Coordinates of C-alpha atoms in Angstrom, one line a residue:
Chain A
X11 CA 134.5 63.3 96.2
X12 CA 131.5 65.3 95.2
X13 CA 130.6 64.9 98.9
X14 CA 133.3 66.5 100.3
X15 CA 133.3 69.1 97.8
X16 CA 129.7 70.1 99.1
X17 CA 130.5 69.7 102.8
X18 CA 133.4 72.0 102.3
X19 CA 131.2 74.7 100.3
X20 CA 129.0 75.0 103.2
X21 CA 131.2 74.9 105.9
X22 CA 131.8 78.6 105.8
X23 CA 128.5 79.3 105.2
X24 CA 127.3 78.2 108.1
X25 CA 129.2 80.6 110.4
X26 CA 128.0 83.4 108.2
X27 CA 125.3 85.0 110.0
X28 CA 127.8 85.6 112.8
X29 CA 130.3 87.0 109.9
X30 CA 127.4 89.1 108.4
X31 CA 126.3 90.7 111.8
X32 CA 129.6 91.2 112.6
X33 CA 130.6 93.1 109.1
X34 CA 126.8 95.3 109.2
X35 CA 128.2 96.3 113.1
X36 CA 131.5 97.9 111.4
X37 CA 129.1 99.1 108.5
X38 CA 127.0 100.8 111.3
X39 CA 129.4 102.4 113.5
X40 CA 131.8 103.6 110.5
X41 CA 128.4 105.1 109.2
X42 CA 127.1 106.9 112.5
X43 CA 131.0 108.1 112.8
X44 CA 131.4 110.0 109.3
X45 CA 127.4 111.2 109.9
X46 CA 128.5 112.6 113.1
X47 CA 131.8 114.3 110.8
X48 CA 130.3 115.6 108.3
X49 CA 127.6 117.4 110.5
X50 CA 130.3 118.7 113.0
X51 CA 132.2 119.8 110.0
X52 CA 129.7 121.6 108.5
X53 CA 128.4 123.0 111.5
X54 CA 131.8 124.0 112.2
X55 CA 131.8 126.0 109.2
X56 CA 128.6 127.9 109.8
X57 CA 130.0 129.4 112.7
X58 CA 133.2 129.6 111.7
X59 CA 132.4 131.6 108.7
X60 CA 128.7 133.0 109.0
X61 CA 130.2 135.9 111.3
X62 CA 133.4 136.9 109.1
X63 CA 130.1 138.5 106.7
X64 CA 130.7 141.7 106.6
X65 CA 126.8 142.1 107.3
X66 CA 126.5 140.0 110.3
X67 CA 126.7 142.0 112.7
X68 CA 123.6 143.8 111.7
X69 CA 121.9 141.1 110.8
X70 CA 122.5 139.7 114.1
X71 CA 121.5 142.8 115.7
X72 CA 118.1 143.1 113.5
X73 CA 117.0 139.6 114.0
X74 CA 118.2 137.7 116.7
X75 CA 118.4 140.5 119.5
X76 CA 117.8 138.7 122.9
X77 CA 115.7 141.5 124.7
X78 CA 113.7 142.3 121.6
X79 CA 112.7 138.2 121.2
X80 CA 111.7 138.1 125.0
X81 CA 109.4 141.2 124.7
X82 CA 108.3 140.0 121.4
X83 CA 107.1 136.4 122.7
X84 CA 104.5 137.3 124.7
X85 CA 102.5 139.3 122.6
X86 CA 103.1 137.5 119.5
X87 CA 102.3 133.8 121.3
X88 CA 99.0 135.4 122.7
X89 CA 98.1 136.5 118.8
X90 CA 99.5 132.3 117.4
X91 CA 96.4 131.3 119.5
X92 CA 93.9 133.0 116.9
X93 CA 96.1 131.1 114.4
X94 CA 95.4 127.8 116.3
X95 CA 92.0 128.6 117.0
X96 CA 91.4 129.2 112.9
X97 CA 93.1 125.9 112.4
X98 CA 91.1 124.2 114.8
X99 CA 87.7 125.4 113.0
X100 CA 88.2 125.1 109.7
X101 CA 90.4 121.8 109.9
X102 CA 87.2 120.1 110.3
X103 CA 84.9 121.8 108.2
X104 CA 87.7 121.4 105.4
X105 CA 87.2 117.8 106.4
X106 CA 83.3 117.7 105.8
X107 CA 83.0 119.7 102.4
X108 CA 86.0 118.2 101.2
X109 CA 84.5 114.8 101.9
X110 CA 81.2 115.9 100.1
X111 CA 82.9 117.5 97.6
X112 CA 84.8 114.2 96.3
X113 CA 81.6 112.2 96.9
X114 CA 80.2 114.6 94.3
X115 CA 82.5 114.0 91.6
X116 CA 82.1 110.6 92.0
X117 CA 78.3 110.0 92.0
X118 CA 78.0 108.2 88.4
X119 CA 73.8 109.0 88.5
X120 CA 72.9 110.8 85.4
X121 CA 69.8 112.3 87.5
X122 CA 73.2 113.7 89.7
X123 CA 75.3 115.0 86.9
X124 CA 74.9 118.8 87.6
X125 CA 76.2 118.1 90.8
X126 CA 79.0 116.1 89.2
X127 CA 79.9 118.9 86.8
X128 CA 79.7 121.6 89.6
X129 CA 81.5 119.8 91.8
X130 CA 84.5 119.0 89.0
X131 CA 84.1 122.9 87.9
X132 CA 84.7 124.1 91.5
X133 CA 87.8 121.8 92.3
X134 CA 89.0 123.2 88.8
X135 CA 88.5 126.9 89.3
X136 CA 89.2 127.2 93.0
X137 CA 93.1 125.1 92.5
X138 CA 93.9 127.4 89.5
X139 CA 93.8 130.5 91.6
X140 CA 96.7 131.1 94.5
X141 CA 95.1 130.6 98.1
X142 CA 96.3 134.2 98.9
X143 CA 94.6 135.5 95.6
X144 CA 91.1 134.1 96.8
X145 CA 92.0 135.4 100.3
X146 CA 91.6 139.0 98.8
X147 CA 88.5 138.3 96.4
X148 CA 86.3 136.2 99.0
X149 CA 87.4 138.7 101.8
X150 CA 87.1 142.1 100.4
X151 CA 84.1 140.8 97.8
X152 CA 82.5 139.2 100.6
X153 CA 83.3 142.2 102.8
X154 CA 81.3 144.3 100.6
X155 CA 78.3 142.3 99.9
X156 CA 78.2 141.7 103.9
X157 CA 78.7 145.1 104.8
X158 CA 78.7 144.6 108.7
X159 CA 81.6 144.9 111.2
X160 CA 80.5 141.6 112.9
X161 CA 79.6 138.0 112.2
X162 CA 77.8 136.4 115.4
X163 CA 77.5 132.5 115.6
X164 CA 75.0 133.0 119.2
X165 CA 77.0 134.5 122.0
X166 CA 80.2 134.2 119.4
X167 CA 80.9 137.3 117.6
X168 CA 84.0 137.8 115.1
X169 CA 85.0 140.3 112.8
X170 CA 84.1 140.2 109.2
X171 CA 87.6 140.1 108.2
X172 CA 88.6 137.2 110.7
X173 CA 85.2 135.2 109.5
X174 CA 85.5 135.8 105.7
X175 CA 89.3 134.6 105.8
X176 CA 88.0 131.7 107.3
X177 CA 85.5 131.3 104.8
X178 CA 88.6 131.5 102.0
X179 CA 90.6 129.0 103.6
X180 CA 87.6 126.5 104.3
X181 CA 86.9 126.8 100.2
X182 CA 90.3 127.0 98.8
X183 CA 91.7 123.7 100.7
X184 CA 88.5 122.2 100.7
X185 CA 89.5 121.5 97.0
X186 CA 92.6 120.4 97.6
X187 CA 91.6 117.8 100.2
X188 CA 88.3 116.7 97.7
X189 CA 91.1 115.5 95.5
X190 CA 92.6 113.8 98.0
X191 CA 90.1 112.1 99.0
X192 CA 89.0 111.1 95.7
X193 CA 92.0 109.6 94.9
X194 CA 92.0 107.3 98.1
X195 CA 87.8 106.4 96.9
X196 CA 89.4 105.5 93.7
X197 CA 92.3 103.8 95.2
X198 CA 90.1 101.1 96.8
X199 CA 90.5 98.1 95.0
X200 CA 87.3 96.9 92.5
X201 CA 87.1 93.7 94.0
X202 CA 86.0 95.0 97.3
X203 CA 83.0 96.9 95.3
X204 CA 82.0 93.6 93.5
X205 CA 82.0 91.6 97.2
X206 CA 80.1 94.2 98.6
X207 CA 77.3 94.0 95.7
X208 CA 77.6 90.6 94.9
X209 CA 76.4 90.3 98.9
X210 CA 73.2 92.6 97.9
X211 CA 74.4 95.5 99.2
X212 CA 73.1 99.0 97.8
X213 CA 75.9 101.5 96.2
X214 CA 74.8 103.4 99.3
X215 CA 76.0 100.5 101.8
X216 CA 78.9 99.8 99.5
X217 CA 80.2 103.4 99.8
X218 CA 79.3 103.6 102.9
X219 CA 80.4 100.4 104.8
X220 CA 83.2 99.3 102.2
X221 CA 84.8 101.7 100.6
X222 CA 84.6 104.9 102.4
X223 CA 86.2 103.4 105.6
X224 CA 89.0 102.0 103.6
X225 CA 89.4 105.3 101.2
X226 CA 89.7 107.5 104.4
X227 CA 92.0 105.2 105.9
X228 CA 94.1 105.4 103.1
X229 CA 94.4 109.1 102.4
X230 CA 95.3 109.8 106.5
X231 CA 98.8 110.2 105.5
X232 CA 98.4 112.6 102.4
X233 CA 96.0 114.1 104.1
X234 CA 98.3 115.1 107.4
X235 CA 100.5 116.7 104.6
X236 CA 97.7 119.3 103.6
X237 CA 96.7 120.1 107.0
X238 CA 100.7 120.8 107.9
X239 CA 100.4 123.4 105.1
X240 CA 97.2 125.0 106.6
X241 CA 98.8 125.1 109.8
X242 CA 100.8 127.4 108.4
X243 CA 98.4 129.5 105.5
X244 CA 96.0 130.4 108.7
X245 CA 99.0 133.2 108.9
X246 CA 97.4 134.4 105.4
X247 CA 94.6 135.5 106.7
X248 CA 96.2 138.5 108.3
X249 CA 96.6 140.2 105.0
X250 CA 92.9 141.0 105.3
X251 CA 93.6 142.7 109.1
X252 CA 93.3 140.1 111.8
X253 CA 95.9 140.8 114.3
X254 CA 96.9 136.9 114.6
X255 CA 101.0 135.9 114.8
X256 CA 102.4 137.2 112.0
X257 CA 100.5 140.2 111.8
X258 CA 101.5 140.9 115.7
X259 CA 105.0 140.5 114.5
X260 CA 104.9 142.8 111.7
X261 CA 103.3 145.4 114.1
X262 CA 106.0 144.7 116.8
X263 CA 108.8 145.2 113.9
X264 CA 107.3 148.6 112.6
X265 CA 107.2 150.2 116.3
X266 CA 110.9 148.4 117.2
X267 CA 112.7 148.8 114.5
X268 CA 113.9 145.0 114.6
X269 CA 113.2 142.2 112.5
X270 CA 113.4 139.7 115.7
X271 CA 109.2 139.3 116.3
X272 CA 109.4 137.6 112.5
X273 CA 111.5 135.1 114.4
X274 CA 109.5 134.3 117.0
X275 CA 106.2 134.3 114.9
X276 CA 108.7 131.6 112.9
X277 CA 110.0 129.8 116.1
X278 CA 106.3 129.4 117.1
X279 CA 104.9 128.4 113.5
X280 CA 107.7 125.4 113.5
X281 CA 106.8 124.4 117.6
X282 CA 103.5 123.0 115.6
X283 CA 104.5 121.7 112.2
X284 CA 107.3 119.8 113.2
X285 CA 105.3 117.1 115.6
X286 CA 102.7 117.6 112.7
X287 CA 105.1 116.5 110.2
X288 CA 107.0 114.1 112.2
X289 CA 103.6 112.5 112.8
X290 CA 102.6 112.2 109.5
X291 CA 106.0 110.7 108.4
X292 CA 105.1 108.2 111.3
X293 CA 101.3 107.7 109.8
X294 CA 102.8 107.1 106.4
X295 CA 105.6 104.5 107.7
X296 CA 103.1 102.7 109.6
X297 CA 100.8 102.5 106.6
X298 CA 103.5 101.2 104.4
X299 CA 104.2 98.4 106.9
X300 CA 100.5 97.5 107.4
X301 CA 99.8 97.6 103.2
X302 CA 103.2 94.9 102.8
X303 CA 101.6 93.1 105.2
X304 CA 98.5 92.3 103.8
X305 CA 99.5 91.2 100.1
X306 CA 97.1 88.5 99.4
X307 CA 98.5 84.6 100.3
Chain B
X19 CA 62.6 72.0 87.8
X20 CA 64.8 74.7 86.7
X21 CA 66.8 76.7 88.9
X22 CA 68.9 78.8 86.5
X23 CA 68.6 78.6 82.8
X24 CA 71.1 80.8 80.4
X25 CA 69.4 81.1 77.1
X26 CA 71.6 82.0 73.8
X27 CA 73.7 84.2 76.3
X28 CA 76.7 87.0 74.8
X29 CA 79.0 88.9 76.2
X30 CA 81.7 90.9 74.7
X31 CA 84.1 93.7 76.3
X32 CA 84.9 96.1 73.7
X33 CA 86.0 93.8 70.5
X34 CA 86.7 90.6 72.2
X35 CA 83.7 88.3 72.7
X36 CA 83.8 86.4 75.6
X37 CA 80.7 84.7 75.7
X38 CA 78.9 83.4 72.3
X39 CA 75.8 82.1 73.0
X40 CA 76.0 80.1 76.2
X41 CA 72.5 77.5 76.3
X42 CA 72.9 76.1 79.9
X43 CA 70.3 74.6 82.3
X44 CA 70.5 74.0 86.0
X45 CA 68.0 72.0 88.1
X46 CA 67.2 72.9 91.5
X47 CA 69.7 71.2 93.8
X48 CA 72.3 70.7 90.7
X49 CA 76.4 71.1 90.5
X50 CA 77.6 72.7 86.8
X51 CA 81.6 72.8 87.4
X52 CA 82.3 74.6 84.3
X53 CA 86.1 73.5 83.5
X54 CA 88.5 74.7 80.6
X55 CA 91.1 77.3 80.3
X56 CA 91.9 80.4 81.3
X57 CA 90.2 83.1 79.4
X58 CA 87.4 80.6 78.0
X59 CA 84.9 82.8 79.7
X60 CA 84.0 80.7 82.8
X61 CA 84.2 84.0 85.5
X62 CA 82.4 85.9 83.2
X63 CA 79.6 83.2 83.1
X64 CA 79.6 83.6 86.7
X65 CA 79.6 87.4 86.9
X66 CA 76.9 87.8 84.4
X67 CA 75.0 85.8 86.6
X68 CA 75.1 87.8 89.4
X69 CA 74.4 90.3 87.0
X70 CA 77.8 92.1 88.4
X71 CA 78.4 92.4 84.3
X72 CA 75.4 93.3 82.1
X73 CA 75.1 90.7 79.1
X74 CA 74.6 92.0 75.4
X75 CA 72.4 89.1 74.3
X76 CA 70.1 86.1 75.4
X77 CA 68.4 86.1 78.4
X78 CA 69.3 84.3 82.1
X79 CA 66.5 83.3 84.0
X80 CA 65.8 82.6 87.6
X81 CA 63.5 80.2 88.4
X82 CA 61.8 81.4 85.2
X83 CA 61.9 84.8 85.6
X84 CA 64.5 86.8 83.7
X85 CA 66.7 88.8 85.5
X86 CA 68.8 89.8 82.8
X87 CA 66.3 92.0 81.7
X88 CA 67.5 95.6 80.9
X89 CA 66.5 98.3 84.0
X90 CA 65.9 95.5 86.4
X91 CA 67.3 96.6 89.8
X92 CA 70.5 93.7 90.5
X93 CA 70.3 94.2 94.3
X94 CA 67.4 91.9 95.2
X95 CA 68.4 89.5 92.6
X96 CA 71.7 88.8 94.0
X97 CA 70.7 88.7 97.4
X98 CA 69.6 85.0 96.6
X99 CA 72.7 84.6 94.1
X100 CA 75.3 84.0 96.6
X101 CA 79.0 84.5 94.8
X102 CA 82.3 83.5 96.2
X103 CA 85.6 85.2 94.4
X104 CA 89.1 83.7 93.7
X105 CA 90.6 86.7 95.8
X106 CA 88.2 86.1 98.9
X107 CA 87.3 90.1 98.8
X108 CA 86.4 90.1 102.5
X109 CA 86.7 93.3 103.3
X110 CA 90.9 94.2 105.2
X111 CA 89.0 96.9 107.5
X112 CA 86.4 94.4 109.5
X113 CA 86.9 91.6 111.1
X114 CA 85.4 88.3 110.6
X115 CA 82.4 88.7 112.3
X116 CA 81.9 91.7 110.8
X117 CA 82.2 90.7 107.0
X118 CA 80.0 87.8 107.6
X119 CA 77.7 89.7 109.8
X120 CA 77.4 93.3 107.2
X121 CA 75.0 92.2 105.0
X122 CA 72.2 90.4 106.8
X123 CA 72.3 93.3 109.0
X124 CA 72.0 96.1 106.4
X125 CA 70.5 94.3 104.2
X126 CA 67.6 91.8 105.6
X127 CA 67.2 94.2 107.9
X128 CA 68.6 91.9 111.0
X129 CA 69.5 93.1 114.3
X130 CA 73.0 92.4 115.3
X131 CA 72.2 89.9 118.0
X132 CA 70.3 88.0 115.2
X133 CA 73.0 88.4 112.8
X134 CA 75.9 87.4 114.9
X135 CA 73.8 84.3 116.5
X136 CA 73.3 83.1 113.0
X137 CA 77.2 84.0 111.8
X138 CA 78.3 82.4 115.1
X139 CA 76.2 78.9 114.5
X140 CA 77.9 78.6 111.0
X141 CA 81.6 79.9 111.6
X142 CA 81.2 77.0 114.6
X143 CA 80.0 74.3 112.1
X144 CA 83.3 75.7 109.8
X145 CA 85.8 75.9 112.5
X146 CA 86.2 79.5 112.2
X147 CA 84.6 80.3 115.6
X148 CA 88.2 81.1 116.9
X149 CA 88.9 83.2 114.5
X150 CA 85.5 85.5 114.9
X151 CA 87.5 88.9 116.2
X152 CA 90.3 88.2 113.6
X153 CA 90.8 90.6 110.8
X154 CA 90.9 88.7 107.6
X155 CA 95.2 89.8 107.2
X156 CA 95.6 87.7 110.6
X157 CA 94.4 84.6 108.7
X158 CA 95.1 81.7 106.4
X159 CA 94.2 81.9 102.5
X160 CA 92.1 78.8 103.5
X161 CA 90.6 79.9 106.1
X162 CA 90.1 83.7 104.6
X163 CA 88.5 81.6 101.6
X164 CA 86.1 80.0 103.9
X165 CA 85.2 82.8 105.7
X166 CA 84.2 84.4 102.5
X167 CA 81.9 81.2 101.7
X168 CA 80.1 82.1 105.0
X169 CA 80.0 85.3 103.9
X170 CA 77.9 84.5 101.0
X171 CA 76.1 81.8 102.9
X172 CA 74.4 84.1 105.3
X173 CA 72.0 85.7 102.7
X174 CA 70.7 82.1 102.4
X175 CA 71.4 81.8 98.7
X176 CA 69.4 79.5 96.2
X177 CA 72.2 79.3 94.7
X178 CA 76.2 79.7 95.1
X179 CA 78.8 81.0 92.3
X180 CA 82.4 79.5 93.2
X181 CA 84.7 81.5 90.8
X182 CA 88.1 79.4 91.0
X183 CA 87.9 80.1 95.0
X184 CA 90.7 77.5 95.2
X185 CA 93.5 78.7 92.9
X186 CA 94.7 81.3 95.1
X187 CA 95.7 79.1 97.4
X188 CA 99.2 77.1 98.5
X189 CA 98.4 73.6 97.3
X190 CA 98.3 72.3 101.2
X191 CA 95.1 74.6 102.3
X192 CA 92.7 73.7 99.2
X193 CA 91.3 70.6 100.9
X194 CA 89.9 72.6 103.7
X195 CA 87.6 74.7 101.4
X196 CA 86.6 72.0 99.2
X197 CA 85.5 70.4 102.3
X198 CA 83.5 73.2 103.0
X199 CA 82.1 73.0 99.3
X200 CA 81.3 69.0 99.9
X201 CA 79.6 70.0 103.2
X202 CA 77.2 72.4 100.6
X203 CA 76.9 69.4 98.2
X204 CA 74.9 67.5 100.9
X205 CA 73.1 70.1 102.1
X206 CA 71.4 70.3 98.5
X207 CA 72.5 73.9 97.7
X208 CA 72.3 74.7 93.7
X209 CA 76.0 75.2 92.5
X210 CA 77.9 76.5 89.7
X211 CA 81.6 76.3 90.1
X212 CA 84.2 77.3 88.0
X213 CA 87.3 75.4 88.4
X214 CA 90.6 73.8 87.8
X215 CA 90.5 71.3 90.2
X216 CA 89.7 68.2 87.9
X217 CA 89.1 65.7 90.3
X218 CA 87.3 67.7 92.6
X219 CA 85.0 68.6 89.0
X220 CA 84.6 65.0 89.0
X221 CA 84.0 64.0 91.7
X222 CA 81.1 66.7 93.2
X223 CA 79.5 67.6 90.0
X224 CA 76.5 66.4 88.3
X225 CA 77.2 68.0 85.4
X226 CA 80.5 69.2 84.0
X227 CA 80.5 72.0 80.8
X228 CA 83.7 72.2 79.1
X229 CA 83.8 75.7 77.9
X230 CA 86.1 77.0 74.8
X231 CA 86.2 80.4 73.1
X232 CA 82.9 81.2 74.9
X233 CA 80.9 78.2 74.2
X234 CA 80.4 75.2 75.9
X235 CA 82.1 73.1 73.4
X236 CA 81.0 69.9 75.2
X237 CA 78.8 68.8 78.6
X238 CA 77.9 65.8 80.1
X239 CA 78.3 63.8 83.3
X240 CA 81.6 63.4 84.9
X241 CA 82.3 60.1 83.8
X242 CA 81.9 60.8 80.5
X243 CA 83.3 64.2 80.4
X244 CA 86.7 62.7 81.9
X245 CA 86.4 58.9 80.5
X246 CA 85.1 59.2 77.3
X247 CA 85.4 63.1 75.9
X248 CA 83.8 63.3 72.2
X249 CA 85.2 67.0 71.0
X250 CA 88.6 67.0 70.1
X251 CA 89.2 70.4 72.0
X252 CA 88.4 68.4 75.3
X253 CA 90.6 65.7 74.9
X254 CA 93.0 67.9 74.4
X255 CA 92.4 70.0 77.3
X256 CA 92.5 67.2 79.6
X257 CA 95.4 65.6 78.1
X258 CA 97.4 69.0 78.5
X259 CA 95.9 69.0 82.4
X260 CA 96.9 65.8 83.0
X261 CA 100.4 66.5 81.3
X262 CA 100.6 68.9 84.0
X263 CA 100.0 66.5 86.8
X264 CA 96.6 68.6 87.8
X265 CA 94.3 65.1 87.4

């Protein structure tokens, strides 16, 4: 009796992972049809409705005018490449002081502790102060105290203006990315530390060897995050002159008359981010994936 | 001859004491499995003595010399302390060879060809010679466990702290390290091992210290220890242990 009580309590469960795949197909295809709805609808909508506004027409006119885009996109993709260009140099410099900057703060010598408290005092002051705020100070203080047209790095010359907004953004995000990084040092687990000395190995090789490698590794994700933001704040610099996109936009705009150069300053600012961002959100997955995979057996 | 001797040791985070006056002696070539429950302070015993935690109190000497003394510098004192953790602690970002290979390299100074003959020669004798280019993820608790014991074993210690290095492990894979541990026995190497494997205790120790509340309540040989236990807190441990099927 009991017998064929179980044997008929697991009969159907036996053909359930058939059943299951089966019912998570319908689940799927009913999902990917209202997702496809709802966006059609909506996108239905938008162009339904967006040109019944009794401004559109002028908006349409004043931003998205064909002719004024394709004049516009040459001059203003020649000027993105001194945005790229200021990425490209003070990405890794951001990278380096950041690095020391975060090392700093956590050096636990008491013979160190001025660098400790500078270092804690500069993250402090420089993140309490908007980026665009210290664009002005560093660029039109440093300006003054420099008082020379040119900055030369051996055959390399560039303007004051171009060099000291480079000089703001290396200093502003290198704060940001100090804290980043500190958080990934501090994220490394103490147990490493204690094999790592209990081996013999000086706080120097521990850092070092063990828990620098796996800090960095840890903040590549977070880290993409802040670099996607300074891929766009290189456009900041403009406010002290540089022509560079957005600046070559706004120029366009004043002798046009038409908003449309924004546009493509925008268009060419998002041809960047978005692999940045989808990379990142790749980085991040994988991470995930690789941290669930190494829980301790 | 004394290898390790604790003398009148304390240790106490914040309020709670954990050790209170811990007298101990070791002899060169001698097994201490220190046994009792969780929380009695047998880790910490073990971490003081690779000075990875300060003591407050008493004195720990190494072959006579104290090296619990306050200022001293730890690192060339634990170069011949070898330790081995219940967690492993190999380091995710190297692989085998690597971990085993980082600090005879950086810190005797060896060149990598020295360092990975000599890691080579004793991951061979282990059975881990397959498993050299592994990352420690890609591997068993066992063998991550005995990797770690390499690990520790290429500083040539004088003497090896085993911190539980079994209890993190499924049931099935703890006879492979404790062969690894009998393998040391024979070998003569000085050992302190903390541990809930009673029969294990019994059977590779020369002395076994049952500690309670951060004192050895009671220490003798084996047989004694397990036949014939004189403190009332021991019997009672063991009878709880062997309640729980764990002797």
């Amino acid at each position: 009796m009991h017998g064929a009580d179980a044997e008929q309590a697991s009969a159907p469960s036996r053909s359930a992972p058939g059943r299951r795949a089966e019912f998570e197909r319908a689940q799927r295809r009913r999902s990917t049809l209202l997702a496809t709805a709802s966006t059609a609808v909506l996108l239905g909508l938008i162009i339904w409705q967006v040109p019944k506004l009794s401004g559109w027409q002028r908006v349409r006119k004043s931003f998205f005018d064909r002719k004024t885009f394709s004049d516009a996109f040459d001059p203003v993709l020649h000027a993105f490449w001194l945005d790229v260009k200021i990425f490209l140099v003070c990405a890794p410099l951001i990278i380096l002081f950041g690095m020391l900057i975060a090392l700093s703060r956590s050096v636990r010598s008491p013979l160190l502790f001025p660098l400790r408290m500078a270092a804690t005092l500069y993250v402090d002051i420089v993140r309490g102060v908007p980026i665009i705020l210290w664009l002005y100070l560093i660029g039109f203080g440093g300006a003054g105290l420099m008082n020379v047209r040119e900055v030369g790095f051996g055959p390399i010359k560039i303007g004051t203006y171009l060099f000291l907004g480079g000089v703001a953004l290396v200093v502003t995000y290198s704060a940001y990315v100090a804290e980043v990084f500190r958080a990934g040092i501090e994220g490394v687990h103490e147990s490493q530390r204690s094999g790592a000395r209990s081996l013999g190995l000086s706080t120097w090789h521990t850092n070092r060897h063990v828990v620098l490698p796996q800090a960095v590794r840890r903040v590549i994700p977070p880290l993409m995050n802040d670099f996607i933001s300074l891929q766009k704040d290189v456009a900041l610099v403009s406010v002290l002159g540089p022509i560079e996109a957005l600046r070559r936009a706004d120029v366009l705009q004043d002798k046009l008359f038409n908003f449309t150069p924004f546009v493509v300053a925008a268009v060419l600012f998002l041809c960047v981010s978005i692999p940045l961002t989808r990379t990142a959100d790749y980085l991040l997955a994988k991470e995930r994936r690789t941290m669930s995979g190494t829980a301790v057996r | 001859m004394m290898k390790l001797q604790y003398q009148h040791v304390h240790k106490a985070f914040g309020e709670k004491t954990v050790l209170d006056g811990i007298d101990l002696n070791v002899g060169v070539g001698g097994a201490i499995a220190l046994i009792g429950a969780s929380g009695s302070g047998k880790s910490t015993l073990l971490r003081c003595t690779n000075l990875l935690e300060p003591i407050d109190d008493g004195a720990i000497l190494l072959d006579g010399d104290d090296i619990t003394e306050p200022g001293r510098d730890a690192d060339p004192i634990r170069r011949r302390i070898g330790m081995v953790f219940q967690s492993f602690n190999l380091f995710p970002h190297m692989n085998v060879l690597s971990n085993v290979t980082l600090s005879p390299r950086k810190v005797l100074g060896k060149s990598k060809a020295e360092a990975n003959d000599a890691a080579m020669a004793m991951l061979t004798r282990f059975g881990l010679a397959d498993k050299a280019g592994d990352y420690p993820d890609r591997l068993s608790g066992g063998q991550q466990q005995r990797v770690a014991i390499v690990r520790a074993l290429q500083m040539n210690p004088e003497v090896m702290l085993l911190d539980e290095i079994t209890s993190a492990l499924d049931p099935e894979l703890v006879g492979e390290v404790l062969n690894v541990v009998r393998d040391l026995r024979a070998d003569g190497m000085t050992m302190i091992i903390a541990t809930h494997e009673m029969s294990f205790a019994r059977e590779i120790a020369d002395t076994v210290c049952f500690l309670k509340n951060g004192v050895i309540a009671e220490q003798g040989p084996p047989q004694q220890i397990f036949s014939a236990p004189t403190h009332p807190d021991t019997r009672d441990f063991l009878a709880r242990v062997i309640a729980s099927g764990r002797l």
